[in-house]
C-alpha positions as MATLAB code, in Angstrom:
seq = 'VVLEAVKNQGKALQYASARMRSQRDVVLAAVRSDVLAFQYAGDDLRGDKEFLFNDVKDIMMTFKFATEELRADKDTVLTAMRDYGKGLLWASQELRADKEVVQAAVQDSGHAIAYACEKLQGDSDIVLAAVKKDGRALRYVKGELVSDKTIVLEAMKSTPSALQFACA';
ca = [
       0.098   -0.157   -0.057;
       2.782    2.154    0.771;
       4.859    1.486   -2.182;
       1.629    2.203   -4.094;
       1.054    5.732   -2.621;
       4.804    7.162   -2.803;
       4.930    5.775   -6.504;
       1.666    7.956   -6.820;
       2.401   11.092   -4.644;
       5.832   11.003   -3.314;
       5.798   13.579   -0.708;
       3.104   10.884    0.966;
       6.339    9.505    2.390;
       6.245   11.977    5.129;
       3.234    9.753    6.510;
       4.849    6.428    6.160;
       6.385    4.934    9.286;
       9.896    4.803   10.792;
      10.214    1.426    8.967;
       9.021    2.100    5.122;
      10.957    5.551    5.179;
      14.459    3.586    5.752;
      13.308    1.017    2.756;
      15.336    1.733   -0.653;
      12.260    0.457   -2.558;
       9.887    2.800   -1.155;
      12.134    5.794   -0.690;
      13.262    5.517   -4.485;
       9.405    5.285   -6.086;
       9.111    8.271   -3.926;
      11.842   10.449   -4.943;
      11.358    9.181   -8.615;
       7.237   10.605   -8.068;
       8.865   13.851   -6.470;
      12.563   14.284   -5.584;
      11.882   16.765   -2.774;
      10.194   13.947   -0.922;
      13.942   12.635    0.025;
      13.653   15.156    2.999;
      11.414   12.647    4.538;
      13.404    9.325    3.974;
      14.629    7.729    7.300;
      17.900    9.129    8.385;
      19.738    5.737    7.131;
      18.952    6.629    3.657;
      19.901   10.499    3.803;
      23.071    9.273    5.256;
      24.205    6.920    2.649;
      26.692    8.525    0.421;
      26.029    5.579   -2.027;
      22.393    5.664   -1.706;
      22.609    9.548   -2.486;
      24.928    9.211   -5.410;
      24.247    5.706   -7.093;
      20.315    5.471   -6.391;
      18.964    9.207   -6.193;
      21.170   10.744   -8.242;
      19.482   14.436   -8.329;
      21.992   15.860   -6.089;
      20.844   19.360   -6.742;
      17.906   18.514   -4.921;
      18.585   16.021   -2.352;
      22.235   17.132   -1.081;
      20.452   19.719    0.972;
      18.795   16.994    3.003;
      21.300   14.633    3.806;
      22.367   13.923    7.108;
      24.558   16.658    8.891;
      27.159   14.110    9.165;
      27.341   13.287    5.610;
      27.142   17.143    4.582;
      30.212   17.440    6.857;
      32.221   14.996    4.521;
      34.569   16.123    3.066;
      35.004   13.447    0.054;
      31.114   13.470   -0.056;
      30.547   17.181   -0.533;
      33.505   17.341   -3.204;
      31.800   15.130   -5.388;
      28.202   17.125   -4.654;
      30.362   20.144   -5.144;
      31.613   18.809   -8.825;
      27.884   18.797  -10.079;
      26.261   20.900   -7.623;
      28.159   24.403   -6.125;
      25.730   25.786   -5.059;
      25.316   23.483   -2.660;
      28.028   24.483   -0.672;
      24.753   26.442    1.331;
      24.427   22.583    3.206;
      28.018   21.948    3.339;
      29.327   22.049    7.114;
      30.663   25.118    8.212;
      33.811   23.732    8.546;
      33.534   22.619    4.513;
      32.880   26.013    3.615;
      36.363   27.220    4.966;
      38.195   24.673    2.702;
      39.693   25.820   -0.272;
      39.896   22.890   -1.975;
      36.149   22.171   -1.453;
      35.101   25.920   -2.194;
      37.397   25.474   -5.301;
      35.535   23.048   -6.609;
      32.091   24.783   -5.927;
      33.331   27.699   -7.425;
      34.465   25.705  -10.986;
      30.830   24.423  -11.085;
      28.640   28.007  -10.041;
      30.467   31.178   -9.500;
      28.279   32.090   -7.635;
      28.911   29.412   -4.952;
      31.451   31.562   -3.262;
      28.644   33.467   -1.746;
      28.737   30.512    0.852;
      32.518   30.389    1.649;
      34.261   30.769    4.171;
      35.412   35.385    4.397;
      38.576   34.263    4.561;
      38.047   32.306    1.126;
      35.872   35.358   -0.553;
      38.993   37.424   -0.349;
      41.184   34.802   -1.357;
      42.586   35.487   -5.087;
      42.657   32.117   -6.458;
      38.931   31.590   -5.048;
      37.718   34.500   -6.445;
      39.484   34.032   -9.823;
      38.021   30.770  -10.733;
      34.363   32.158   -9.305;
      34.439   35.354  -11.751;
      35.627   33.071  -14.273;
      32.794   31.372  -14.289;
      30.003   34.086  -13.495;
      31.268   37.429  -13.133;
      28.078   38.351  -10.850;
      30.439   36.533   -8.256;
      31.968   39.814   -8.032;
      29.375   40.662   -5.511;
      30.626   38.256   -2.652;
      34.377   39.427   -3.309;
      35.889   40.281   -0.028;
      38.506   42.862    0.749;
      40.831   44.416   -2.051;
      39.837   42.072   -4.353;
      36.490   43.679   -5.392;
      39.421   46.340   -6.815;
      41.580   44.271   -8.788;
      42.366   45.069  -12.631;
      42.799   41.254  -13.206;
      39.765   40.224  -11.039;
      37.418   42.832  -12.415;
      38.698   42.336  -16.252;
      38.080   38.834  -15.832;
      34.876   38.598  -14.746;
      33.527   41.334  -17.184;
      35.157   39.079  -19.747;
      32.049   36.307  -18.354;
      29.297   39.130  -17.540;
      29.845   42.755  -18.819;
      27.533   43.969  -16.063;
      30.002   42.746  -13.097;
      31.623   46.069  -13.679;
      28.458   47.750  -10.863;
      30.199   45.415   -8.294;
      33.815   46.586   -8.672;
      35.163   49.574   -5.977;
      36.632   52.191   -7.709;
];
């Protein structure tokens, strides 16, 4: 009954028993019906890296519902950032301050720099990668780099209107 219900209405998973919310086939059926149903999956599945990446596969819509432990696991977060840089928002504070993780995030989405720690928002390598991807990332740059000629010109190559975020 539960399997049929979630196939038709994925978010019905929220009303299923804890045992059913931890059954792979039930959760997959729910997610296939409505990817946001992942938030109602049991902690065991929301914390299962293999399930998240190999079965669910929609990291953009599901990463924020992964367990805190998974969102604090560097390997998991690096993998997620390569496909969904803006997911940096849901990574642990520690990983939002990790240069390797932030670099991966901004290479996918320049806008991800908005979710990096302040120190990395002023790091020349991170900033350059972010503005190359999306010049509008210049709005999140901290410190003197916001008026750095190389950075501003690079931002304008991808987005001419980025000039509005530069300091004179």
